[in-house]
mmCIF file of N, CA and C and ligand atoms in Angstrom:
data_model
loop_
_atom_site.group_PDB
_atom_site.id
_atom_site.type_symbol
_atom_site.label_atom_id
_atom_site.label_comp_id
_atom_site.label_asym_id
_atom_site.label_seq_id
_atom_site.Cartn_x
_atom_site.Cartn_y
_atom_site.Cartn_z
ATOM 1 N N MET P 1 0.914 -0.691 0.029
ATOM 2 C CA MET P 1 -0.157 -0.167 -0.054
ATOM 3 C C MET P 1 0.702 1.134 0.489
ATOM 4 N N LYS P 2 1.945 1.552 0.976
ATOM 5 C CA LYS P 2 2.947 2.514 1.204
ATOM 6 C C LYS P 2 3.470 3.470 -0.309
ATOM 7 N N LYS P 3 3.948 1.615 -0.878
ATOM 8 C CA LYS P 3 4.523 1.868 -2.210
ATOM 9 C C LYS P 3 3.781 2.344 -2.995
ATOM 10 N N ILE P 4 2.290 1.385 -3.254
ATOM 11 C CA ILE P 4 1.564 2.755 -4.372
ATOM 12 C C ILE P 4 1.364 4.202 -4.018
ATOM 13 N N LEU P 5 1.279 4.536 -2.747
ATOM 14 C CA LEU P 5 0.893 6.060 -2.660
ATOM 15 C C LEU P 5 2.755 6.750 -2.731
ATOM 16 N N ILE P 6 3.417 6.426 -2.625
ATOM 17 C CA ILE P 6 5.001 6.471 -2.956
ATOM 18 C C ILE P 6 4.706 7.078 -4.557
ATOM 19 N N ALA P 7 4.539 6.020 -5.051
ATOM 20 C CA ALA P 7 4.550 6.063 -6.496
ATOM 21 C C ALA P 7 3.069 6.638 -7.072
ATOM 22 N N CYS P 8 2.591 6.757 -6.935
ATOM 23 C CA CYS P 8 1.557 8.002 -6.848
ATOM 24 C C CYS P 8 1.776 9.116 -6.525
ATOM 25 N N CYS P 9 2.469 9.820 -5.587
ATOM 26 C CA CYS P 9 3.391 10.959 -4.849
ATOM 27 C C CYS P 9 4.467 11.239 -6.362
ATOM 28 N N PHE P 10 5.400 10.451 -6.981
ATOM 29 C CA PHE P 10 6.024 10.491 -7.935
ATOM 30 C C PHE P 10 5.047 11.062 -8.721
ATOM 31 N N LEU P 11 4.189 10.650 -8.879
ATOM 32 C CA LEU P 11 3.276 10.564 -10.742
ATOM 33 C C LEU P 11 2.867 11.877 -10.611
ATOM 34 N N THR P 12 2.405 12.416 -9.871
ATOM 35 C CA THR P 12 2.034 13.859 -9.808
ATOM 36 C C THR P 12 2.903 14.740 -9.429
ATOM 37 N N LEU P 13 3.994 14.461 -9.109
ATOM 38 C CA LEU P 13 5.209 15.594 -9.309
ATOM 39 C C LEU P 13 5.604 15.798 -10.567
ATOM 40 N N ILE P 14 5.995 14.269 -11.300
ATOM 41 C CA ILE P 14 6.293 14.569 -12.424
ATOM 42 C C ILE P 14 5.330 15.132 -13.467
ATOM 43 N N ALA P 15 4.080 14.414 -12.838
ATOM 44 C CA ALA P 15 2.698 15.486 -13.929
ATOM 45 C C ALA P 15 3.068 16.714 -13.949
ATOM 46 N N GLN P 16 3.229 17.496 -12.637
ATOM 47 C CA GLN P 16 3.314 18.859 -12.081
ATOM 48 C C GLN P 16 4.664 19.369 -13.278
ATOM 49 N N CYS P 17 5.808 19.244 -13.311
ATOM 50 C CA CYS P 17 6.783 19.083 -13.932
ATOM 51 C C CYS P 17 6.697 19.192 -15.254
ATOM 52 N N ASP P 18 6.269 18.640 -15.977
ATOM 53 C CA ASP P 18 5.247 18.527 -16.808
ATOM 54 C C ASP P 18 4.653 19.261 -17.194
ATOM 55 N N ASP P 19 3.751 19.790 -16.662
ATOM 56 C CA ASP P 19 2.994 20.877 -16.808
ATOM 57 C C ASP P 19 3.759 22.191 -16.815
ATOM 58 N N MET P 20 4.859 22.275 -16.097
ATOM 59 C CA MET P 20 5.256 23.512 -16.062
ATOM 60 C C MET P 20 6.232 24.120 -16.900
ATOM 61 N N SER P 21 6.565 22.509 -17.893
ATOM 62 C CA SER P 21 7.594 23.247 -19.183
ATOM 63 C C SER P 21 6.527 23.249 -19.997
ATOM 64 N N ASP P 22 5.623 22.780 -20.080
ATOM 65 C CA ASP P 22 4.371 22.671 -21.229
ATOM 66 C C ASP P 22 4.294 24.056 -20.995
ATOM 67 N N GLY P 23 4.280 25.046 -19.976
ATOM 68 C CA GLY P 23 3.926 26.539 -19.669
ATOM 69 C C GLY P 23 4.729 26.817 -20.093
ATOM 70 N N LYS P 24 6.218 26.683 -20.001
ATOM 71 C CA LYS P 24 7.308 27.744 -20.455
ATOM 72 C C LYS P 24 6.635 27.643 -21.725
ATOM 73 N N LYS P 25 7.034 26.533 -22.491
ATOM 74 C CA LYS P 25 7.072 26.238 -24.106
ATOM 75 C C LYS P 25 5.740 26.829 -24.649
ATOM 76 N N LEU P 26 4.906 27.441 -24.180
ATOM 77 C CA LEU P 26 3.715 27.881 -24.478
ATOM 78 C C LEU P 26 3.605 28.930 -24.556
ATOM 79 N N TYR P 27 4.188 29.301 -23.345
ATOM 80 C CA TYR P 27 4.404 31.143 -23.363
ATOM 81 C C TYR P 27 5.594 31.941 -23.847
ATOM 82 N N ASP P 28 6.337 30.855 -24.272
ATOM 83 C CA ASP P 28 8.057 31.380 -25.077
ATOM 84 C C ASP P 28 6.810 31.313 -26.762
ATOM 85 N N SER P 29 6.392 30.317 -27.360
ATOM 86 C CA SER P 29 5.750 30.874 -28.695
ATOM 87 C C SER P 29 4.758 31.394 -28.746
ATOM 88 N N LYS P 30 3.659 31.245 -27.825
ATOM 89 C CA LYS P 30 2.471 32.208 -27.928
ATOM 90 C C LYS P 30 2.717 33.650 -27.298
ATOM 91 N N CYS P 31 3.142 33.837 -26.191
ATOM 92 C CA CYS P 31 2.877 35.052 -25.804
ATOM 93 C C CYS P 31 4.492 36.392 -25.967
ATOM 94 N N ALA P 32 5.523 35.075 -25.646
ATOM 95 C CA ALA P 32 7.028 36.434 -25.973
ATOM 96 C C ALA P 32 7.029 36.635 -27.399
ATOM 97 N N ILE P 33 6.151 36.697 -28.014
ATOM 98 C CA ILE P 33 6.377 37.565 -29.904
ATOM 99 C C ILE P 33 6.277 38.537 -29.245
ATOM 100 N N CYS P 34 5.476 39.114 -27.970
ATOM 101 C CA CYS P 34 5.248 40.488 -28.027
ATOM 102 C C CYS P 34 5.919 40.960 -26.535
ATOM 103 N N HIS P 35 5.134 40.093 -25.633
ATOM 104 C CA HIS P 35 6.161 40.663 -24.460
ATOM 105 C C HIS P 35 7.374 39.466 -23.890
ATOM 106 N N THR P 36 8.570 40.776 -23.887
ATOM 107 C CA THR P 36 9.497 40.074 -23.188
ATOM 108 C C THR P 36 9.980 40.032 -21.832
ATOM 109 N N SER P 37 10.499 39.057 -21.517
ATOM 110 C CA SER P 37 10.391 38.481 -19.661
ATOM 111 C C SER P 37 10.567 39.574 -19.170
ATOM 112 N N ALA P 38 11.965 40.323 -19.578
ATOM 113 C CA ALA P 38 12.751 40.848 -18.367
ATOM 114 C C ALA P 38 12.619 42.325 -18.975
ATOM 115 N N ARG P 39 12.595 43.093 -18.077
ATOM 116 C CA ARG P 39 12.321 44.951 -18.292
ATOM 117 C C ARG P 39 13.935 44.772 -19.142
ATOM 118 N N PRO P 40 13.776 46.406 -19.804
ATOM 119 C CA PRO P 40 14.446 46.292 -20.843
ATOM 120 C C PRO P 40 15.551 47.150 -20.237
ATOM 121 N N ASN P 41 16.908 46.887 -20.641
ATOM 122 C CA ASN P 41 18.297 47.208 -20.637
ATOM 123 C C ASN P 41 18.734 48.840 -20.889
ATOM 124 N N SER P 42 18.610 49.143 -22.085
ATOM 125 C CA SER P 42 18.638 50.011 -22.785
ATOM 126 C C SER P 42 17.942 50.893 -23.364
ATOM 127 N N MET P 43 18.027 52.115 -24.291
ATOM 128 C CA MET P 43 17.275 52.661 -24.403
ATOM 129 C C MET P 43 16.169 51.813 -25.739
ATOM 130 N N ALA P 44 17.233 51.360 -26.596
ATOM 131 C CA ALA P 44 16.833 50.983 -27.930
ATOM 132 C C ALA P 44 16.273 49.373 -27.497
ATOM 133 N N GLU P 45 16.564 49.175 -26.175
ATOM 134 C CA GLU P 45 15.677 47.636 -25.897
ATOM 135 C C GLU P 45 14.218 48.265 -25.676
ATOM 136 N N MET P 46 13.953 49.177 -24.711
ATOM 137 C CA MET P 46 12.458 49.879 -24.731
ATOM 138 C C MET P 46 12.355 50.568 -26.112
ATOM 139 N N ASN P 47 12.708 51.028 -26.777
ATOM 140 C CA ASN P 47 11.969 51.642 -27.945
ATOM 141 C C ASN P 47 11.327 50.571 -28.717
ATOM 142 N N ALA P 48 12.227 49.280 -28.626
ATOM 143 C CA ALA P 48 11.738 48.116 -28.966
ATOM 144 C C ALA P 48 10.783 47.462 -28.936
ATOM 145 N N LEU P 49 10.060 47.771 -27.999
ATOM 146 C CA LEU P 49 9.352 46.536 -26.780
ATOM 147 C C LEU P 49 7.401 46.734 -27.595
ATOM 148 N N ILE P 50 7.275 46.163 -28.095
ATOM 149 C CA ILE P 50 5.534 45.991 -28.342
ATOM 150 C C ILE P 50 4.323 46.215 -27.074
ATOM 151 N N ALA P 51 4.669 45.224 -26.474
ATOM 152 C CA ALA P 51 4.099 44.931 -25.341
ATOM 153 C C ALA P 51 5.049 45.078 -24.270
ATOM 154 N N PRO P 52 4.133 45.492 -22.465
ATOM 155 C CA PRO P 52 5.016 45.617 -21.355
ATOM 156 C C PRO P 52 5.699 44.348 -21.370
ATOM 157 N N PRO P 53 6.494 44.318 -20.318
ATOM 158 C CA PRO P 53 7.429 43.282 -20.112
ATOM 159 C C PRO P 53 7.037 42.102 -19.316
ATOM 160 N N MET P 54 7.059 41.343 -19.209
ATOM 161 C CA MET P 54 5.961 40.674 -18.465
ATOM 162 C C MET P 54 6.902 40.245 -16.514
ATOM 163 N N GLU P 55 7.804 40.822 -16.654
ATOM 164 C CA GLU P 55 8.317 40.943 -15.183
ATOM 165 C C GLU P 55 7.143 42.111 -14.182
ATOM 166 N N GLY P 56 7.166 43.144 -14.981
ATOM 167 C CA GLY P 56 6.968 44.275 -14.459
ATOM 168 C C GLY P 56 5.046 43.757 -14.589
ATOM 169 N N LEU P 57 4.730 43.202 -15.711
ATOM 170 C CA LEU P 57 3.186 43.224 -15.627
ATOM 171 C C LEU P 57 2.614 41.977 -14.277
ATOM 172 N N MET P 58 3.594 40.927 -14.242
ATOM 173 C CA MET P 58 3.685 40.346 -12.945
ATOM 174 C C MET P 58 3.845 40.983 -11.975
ATOM 175 N N PHE P 59 4.588 41.768 -11.422
ATOM 176 C CA PHE P 59 4.621 42.776 -10.207
ATOM 177 C C PHE P 59 2.990 43.322 -10.093
ATOM 178 N N HIS P 60 3.247 44.143 -11.033
ATOM 179 C CA HIS P 60 1.571 44.698 -10.737
ATOM 180 C C HIS P 60 0.683 44.331 -10.846
ATOM 181 N N LEU P 61 0.619 42.547 -10.948
ATOM 182 C CA LEU P 61 -0.401 42.007 -10.987
ATOM 183 C C LEU P 61 -0.271 41.481 -9.754
ATOM 184 N N LYS P 62 0.478 41.377 -8.935
ATOM 185 C CA LYS P 62 0.663 40.734 -7.584
ATOM 186 C C LYS P 62 0.816 41.982 -6.884
ATOM 187 N N THR P 63 1.006 42.912 -6.807
ATOM 188 C CA THR P 63 0.175 44.155 -5.947
ATOM 189 C C THR P 63 -0.726 44.416 -6.283
ATOM 190 N N SER P 64 -1.541 44.488 -7.317
ATOM 191 C CA SER P 64 -3.061 44.411 -7.139
ATOM 192 C C SER P 64 -4.424 43.384 -6.612
ATOM 193 N N PHE P 65 -3.242 42.335 -6.677
ATOM 194 C CA PHE P 65 -4.752 41.304 -5.710
ATOM 195 C C PHE P 65 -4.286 40.726 -4.819
ATOM 196 N N ASN P 66 -5.070 40.720 -3.876
ATOM 197 C CA ASN P 66 -4.703 39.560 -2.591
ATOM 198 C C ASN P 66 -3.945 38.383 -2.872
ATOM 199 N N THR P 67 -4.710 37.552 -3.323
ATOM 200 C CA THR P 67 -4.202 35.952 -4.115
ATOM 201 C C THR P 67 -3.692 36.040 -4.932
ATOM 202 N N LYS P 68 -3.076 34.894 -5.274
ATOM 203 C CA LYS P 68 -2.558 34.130 -6.735
ATOM 204 C C LYS P 68 -3.771 33.877 -6.863
ATOM 205 N N GLU P 69 -4.928 33.376 -6.513
ATOM 206 C CA GLU P 69 -5.884 32.648 -7.552
ATOM 207 C C GLU P 69 -6.761 34.220 -8.055
ATOM 208 N N GLU P 70 -7.201 34.832 -7.385
ATOM 209 C CA GLU P 70 -7.757 36.419 -7.394
ATOM 210 C C GLU P 70 -7.064 36.795 -9.185
ATOM 211 N N SER P 71 -5.465 36.938 -8.899
ATOM 212 C CA SER P 71 -4.464 37.408 -9.537
ATOM 213 C C SER P 71 -4.741 36.426 -11.310
ATOM 214 N N ASN P 72 -4.522 35.088 -10.680
ATOM 215 C CA ASN P 72 -4.923 34.181 -11.985
ATOM 216 C C ASN P 72 -5.680 34.429 -12.839
ATOM 217 N N LYS P 73 -6.672 34.319 -12.396
ATOM 218 C CA LYS P 73 -7.984 34.768 -12.180
ATOM 219 C C LYS P 73 -8.409 35.715 -13.142
ATOM 220 N N PHE P 74 -8.093 36.760 -12.686
ATOM 221 C CA PHE P 74 -7.840 38.110 -13.863
ATOM 222 C C PHE P 74 -7.430 37.647 -15.047
ATOM 223 N N MET P 75 -6.220 36.894 -15.009
ATOM 224 C CA MET P 75 -5.793 37.017 -16.307
ATOM 225 C C MET P 75 -5.892 36.259 -17.321
ATOM 226 N N LYS P 76 -6.627 35.199 -16.752
ATOM 227 C CA LYS P 76 -7.470 33.802 -17.433
ATOM 228 C C LYS P 76 -8.649 34.794 -18.105
ATOM 229 N N ASP P 77 -8.977 35.675 -17.326
ATOM 230 C CA ASP P 77 -10.274 36.136 -18.491
ATOM 231 C C ASP P 77 -9.761 37.631 -19.262
ATOM 232 N N TYR P 78 -8.422 37.931 -19.071
ATOM 233 C CA TYR P 78 -8.185 39.386 -19.309
ATOM 234 C C TYR P 78 -7.704 38.444 -20.974
ATOM 235 N N ILE P 79 -7.258 37.453 -20.720
ATOM 236 C CA ILE P 79 -6.238 37.537 -22.097
ATOM 237 C C ILE P 79 -6.772 36.652 -23.763
ATOM 238 N N MET P 80 -8.288 36.387 -22.682
ATOM 239 C CA MET P 80 -9.434 35.971 -23.610
ATOM 240 C C MET P 80 -9.974 37.164 -23.803
ATOM 241 N N ASN P 81 -10.499 38.354 -23.015
ATOM 242 C CA ASN P 81 -11.141 39.176 -23.214
ATOM 243 C C ASN P 81 -10.764 40.396 -22.790
ATOM 244 N N PRO P 82 -9.715 40.976 -23.037
ATOM 245 C CA PRO P 82 -8.977 41.975 -22.842
ATOM 246 C C PRO P 82 -10.303 43.338 -23.284
ATOM 247 N N THR P 83 -10.299 44.473 -22.444
ATOM 248 C CA THR P 83 -11.200 45.038 -22.674
ATOM 249 C C THR P 83 -10.218 46.700 -21.862
ATOM 250 N N LYS P 84 -10.375 48.191 -22.491
ATOM 251 C CA LYS P 84 -9.344 48.920 -21.727
ATOM 252 C C LYS P 84 -10.275 49.204 -20.168
ATOM 253 N N GLU P 85 -11.628 48.787 -20.219
ATOM 254 C CA GLU P 85 -11.978 49.080 -18.759
ATOM 255 C C GLU P 85 -11.788 48.114 -17.586
ATOM 256 N N LYS P 86 -11.134 47.015 -18.148
ATOM 257 C CA LYS P 86 -10.529 45.593 -17.235
ATOM 258 C C LYS P 86 -8.861 46.205 -16.734
ATOM 259 N N ALA P 87 -8.280 46.374 -17.919
ATOM 260 C CA ALA P 87 -7.021 46.565 -18.120
ATOM 261 C C ALA P 87 -6.390 46.916 -16.626
ATOM 262 N N LEU P 88 -5.507 46.154 -15.908
ATOM 263 C CA LEU P 88 -4.990 47.100 -14.952
ATOM 264 C C LEU P 88 -3.740 48.042 -15.375
ATOM 265 N N CYS P 89 -3.091 47.519 -16.270
ATOM 266 C CA CYS P 89 -2.333 48.136 -17.120
ATOM 267 C C CYS P 89 -2.189 50.303 -17.287
ATOM 268 N N MET P 90 -1.607 50.855 -16.618
ATOM 269 C CA MET P 90 -1.478 52.010 -16.864
ATOM 270 C C MET P 90 -1.963 52.814 -18.147
ATOM 271 N N PRO P 91 -3.158 53.696 -18.238
ATOM 272 C CA PRO P 91 -3.942 54.365 -19.519
ATOM 273 C C PRO P 91 -2.389 55.240 -20.296
ATOM 274 N N GLN P 92 -0.976 55.237 -20.175
ATOM 275 C CA GLN P 92 -0.216 55.611 -20.944
ATOM 276 C C GLN P 92 0.417 54.239 -21.184
ATOM 277 N N LYS P 93 0.634 53.087 -20.999
ATOM 278 C CA LYS P 93 1.259 52.316 -21.606
ATOM 279 C C LYS P 93 0.198 51.867 -22.200
ATOM 280 N N ILE P 94 -1.516 51.780 -22.411
ATOM 281 C CA ILE P 94 -2.518 51.567 -23.492
ATOM 282 C C ILE P 94 -1.839 52.198 -24.254
ATOM 283 N N GLN P 95 -1.907 53.424 -24.150
ATOM 284 C CA GLN P 95 -1.945 54.236 -25.171
ATOM 285 C C GLN P 95 -0.905 53.952 -26.521
ATOM 286 N N LYS P 96 0.537 53.633 -25.752
ATOM 287 C CA LYS P 96 2.052 53.551 -26.530
ATOM 288 C C LYS P 96 1.546 52.416 -27.103
ATOM 289 N N PHE P 97 1.015 51.004 -26.323
ATOM 290 C CA PHE P 97 0.627 49.672 -27.125
ATOM 291 C C PHE P 97 -0.264 49.558 -28.009
ATOM 292 N N GLY P 98 -0.769 49.908 -27.369
ATOM 293 C CA GLY P 98 -2.352 49.289 -28.021
ATOM 294 C C GLY P 98 -3.057 48.931 -26.987
ATOM 295 N N LEU P 99 -4.137 47.916 -26.690
ATOM 296 C CA LEU P 99 -4.736 46.983 -25.746
ATOM 297 C C LEU P 99 -4.011 45.923 -26.857
ATOM 298 N N MET P 100 -4.070 45.010 -25.872
ATOM 299 C CA MET P 100 -3.885 43.548 -26.219
ATOM 300 C C MET P 100 -4.832 42.586 -27.029
ATOM 301 N N PRO P 101 -4.669 42.210 -27.814
ATOM 302 C CA PRO P 101 -5.484 41.492 -28.590
ATOM 303 C C PRO P 101 -5.960 40.067 -28.214
ATOM 304 N N SER P 102 -7.125 40.213 -28.114
ATOM 305 C CA SER P 102 -7.946 38.711 -27.410
ATOM 306 C C SER P 102 -6.970 37.524 -27.870
ATOM 307 N N GLN P 103 -6.267 36.964 -27.337
ATOM 308 C CA GLN P 103 -5.423 35.358 -27.310
ATOM 309 C C GLN P 103 -6.692 34.397 -27.548
ATOM 310 N N LYS P 104 -8.065 34.605 -28.064
ATOM 311 C CA LYS P 104 -8.974 33.246 -28.232
ATOM 312 C C LYS P 104 -8.487 32.620 -29.289
ATOM 313 N N GLY P 105 -8.547 31.777 -29.695
ATOM 314 C CA GLY P 105 -8.175 30.695 -30.680
ATOM 315 C C GLY P 105 -6.654 30.895 -30.805
ATOM 316 N N VAL P 106 -5.794 31.942 -30.064
ATOM 317 C CA VAL P 106 -3.821 31.423 -30.356
ATOM 318 C C VAL P 106 -4.255 30.153 -28.949
ATOM 319 N N VAL P 107 -4.618 30.521 -28.451
ATOM 320 C CA VAL P 107 -4.611 29.619 -26.918
ATOM 321 C C VAL P 107 -5.982 28.422 -26.906
ATOM 322 N N THR P 108 -5.927 27.559 -26.090
ATOM 323 C CA THR P 108 -7.197 27.235 -25.627
ATOM 324 C C THR P 108 -7.077 27.491 -24.040
ATOM 325 N N GLU P 109 -8.219 26.759 -23.339
ATOM 326 C CA GLU P 109 -8.649 27.528 -22.220
ATOM 327 C C GLU P 109 -7.284 26.214 -21.115
ATOM 328 N N ASP P 110 -6.987 25.417 -22.079
ATOM 329 C CA ASP P 110 -5.896 24.317 -21.409
ATOM 330 C C ASP P 110 -4.958 25.251 -21.332
ATOM 331 N N GLU P 111 -4.608 25.544 -22.342
ATOM 332 C CA GLU P 111 -2.765 25.913 -23.022
ATOM 333 C C GLU P 111 -2.897 27.371 -21.365
ATOM 334 N N LEU P 112 -3.682 27.618 -21.666
ATOM 335 C CA LEU P 112 -3.791 29.262 -20.740
ATOM 336 C C LEU P 112 -3.480 28.906 -19.129
ATOM 337 N N ASP P 113 -4.365 27.601 -19.104
ATOM 338 C CA ASP P 113 -4.473 27.366 -17.515
ATOM 339 C C ASP P 113 -2.477 26.711 -17.490
ATOM 340 N N LYS P 114 -1.850 26.406 -18.559
ATOM 341 C CA LYS P 114 -0.790 25.879 -18.125
ATOM 342 C C LYS P 114 0.934 26.851 -18.101
ATOM 343 N N ILE P 115 -0.327 27.999 -18.694
ATOM 344 C CA ILE P 115 0.919 29.251 -18.947
ATOM 345 C C ILE P 115 0.893 30.134 -17.622
ATOM 346 N N ILE P 116 -0.421 30.683 -17.296
ATOM 347 C CA ILE P 116 -0.493 31.063 -15.925
ATOM 348 C C ILE P 116 0.158 30.232 -14.844
ATOM 349 N N ALA P 117 -0.071 29.034 -14.379
ATOM 350 C CA ALA P 117 0.378 28.230 -13.540
ATOM 351 C C ALA P 117 2.245 28.404 -13.789
ATOM 352 N N TYR P 118 3.014 28.282 -15.213
ATOM 353 C CA TYR P 118 4.049 28.797 -15.099
ATOM 354 C C TYR P 118 4.621 30.307 -14.905
ATOM 355 N N LEU P 119 3.814 31.276 -15.342
ATOM 356 C CA LEU P 119 3.707 32.697 -15.174
ATOM 357 C C LEU P 119 3.903 32.530 -13.093
ATOM 358 N N SER P 120 2.469 32.536 -12.898
ATOM 359 C CA SER P 120 2.698 32.666 -11.362
ATOM 360 C C SER P 120 3.955 32.002 -10.772
ATOM 361 N N GLU P 121 4.655 31.027 -11.057
ATOM 362 C CA GLU P 121 5.846 30.213 -10.882
ATOM 363 C C GLU P 121 6.953 30.881 -10.762
ATOM 364 N N GLN P 122 6.928 31.683 -11.699
ATOM 365 C CA GLN P 122 8.590 31.743 -12.348
ATOM 366 C C GLN P 122 8.844 33.247 -11.916
ATOM 367 N N TYR P 123 7.039 34.150 -11.863
ATOM 368 C CA TYR P 123 7.463 35.344 -11.127
ATOM 369 C C TYR P 123 7.101 35.580 -9.738
ATOM 370 N N LYS P 124 7.372 34.983 -8.633
ATOM 371 C CA LYS P 124 6.819 34.945 -7.249
ATOM 372 C C LYS P 124 6.940 36.501 -6.289
HETATM 373 C C1 HEC U 201 -0.088 40.719 -30.202
HETATM 374 C C2 HEC U 201 0.983 41.433 -29.248
HETATM 375 C C3 HEC U 201 0.319 39.873 -27.936
HETATM 376 C C4 HEC U 201 0.690 38.873 -27.545
HETATM 377 C C5 HEC U 201 0.412 37.982 -28.640
HETATM 378 C C6 HEC U 201 0.161 38.707 -25.817
HETATM 379 N N1 HEC U 201 -0.310 40.000 -25.232
HETATM 380 FE FE1 HEC U 201 0.106 40.228 -23.757
HETATM 381 N N2 HEC U 201 -0.733 42.588 -23.650
HETATM 382 C C7 HEC U 201 -0.419 42.965 -24.841
HETATM 383 C C8 HEC U 201 -0.354 44.154 -25.068
HETATM 384 C C9 HEC U 201 0.168 45.415 -25.690
HETATM 385 C C10 HEC U 201 -0.682 44.315 -23.203
HETATM 386 C C11 HEC U 201 -0.918 45.742 -22.577
HETATM 387 C C12 HEC U 201 -1.728 47.039 -22.955
HETATM 388 C C13 HEC U 201 -2.759 45.729 -22.558
HETATM 389 O O1 HEC U 201 -3.137 45.631 -20.789
HETATM 390 O O2 HEC U 201 -3.917 45.581 -23.159
HETATM 391 C C14 HEC U 201 -0.272 43.553 -22.947
HETATM 392 C C15 HEC U 201 -1.301 43.322 -21.605
HETATM 393 C C16 HEC U 201 -0.866 41.899 -20.837
HETATM 394 C C17 HEC U 201 -1.399 41.703 -19.592
HETATM 395 C C18 HEC U 201 -1.819 42.928 -18.657
HETATM 396 C C19 HEC U 201 -3.310 42.975 -18.391
HETATM 397 C C20 HEC U 201 -3.570 44.019 -17.491
HETATM 398 O O3 HEC U 201 -4.278 45.394 -18.279
HETATM 399 O O4 HEC U 201 -3.152 43.910 -16.152
HETATM 400 C C21 HEC U 201 -0.764 40.462 -19.467
HETATM 401 C C22 HEC U 201 -0.964 39.791 -18.195
HETATM 402 C C23 HEC U 201 -0.584 39.671 -20.608
HETATM 403 N N3 HEC U 201 -0.589 40.655 -21.925
HETATM 404 C C24 HEC U 201 -0.347 38.251 -20.695
HETATM 405 C C25 HEC U 201 -0.281 37.967 -21.877
HETATM 406 C C26 HEC U 201 0.050 36.188 -22.412
HETATM 407 C C27 HEC U 201 -0.300 35.467 -20.919
HETATM 408 C C28 HEC U 201 0.252 36.621 -23.013
HETATM 409 C C29 HEC U 201 0.154 34.888 -24.349
HETATM 410 C C30 HEC U 201 -0.811 33.919 -24.113
HETATM 411 C C31 HEC U 201 0.265 37.295 -23.847
HETATM 412 N N4 HEC U 201 -0.370 37.967 -23.018
HETATM 413 C C32 HEC U 201 -0.075 37.151 -25.011
HETATM 414 C C33 HEC U 201 0.184 42.441 -26.216
HETATM 415 C C34 HEC U 201 0.039 40.752 -26.109
#
């Protein structure tokens, strides 16, 4: 019985790790086209941005919500249905970059769960 339990724990762990690397791959292929990970280091890098860097966004989200669940829920909704009213981004950011296009049809709900799990682990 104990052995089975240990085996189960192991499998769950592996499954979770798998989810994380999936999340990173999905993020790299579906979000990183627009969002760089780190903040820009130079004026040139800054001018090349087409969307706010993830590091800053995640920091902003963390400080806007009390719990990870709330911020994850916000992200899940926003990424599929972004509107100016919902945006936590500062208005000048939206003026500069435009509103984020809905990722409906680009990511599935399932993929988005993995991306969000990855992001909230990555930027604690
Ligand atoms: C075509 C470019 C583009 C793609 C692809 C894209 N984004 Fe965005 N995203 C933006 C822009 C521009 C903004 C800033 C304006 C805004 O908030 O709508 C933004 C804002 C955000 C925000 C902050 C919303 C807020 O108001 O606080 C989050 C979180 C986010 N993106 C996550 C993602 C994730 C995760 C993916 C991949 C599934 C993704 N984005 C794909 C362009 C993009």
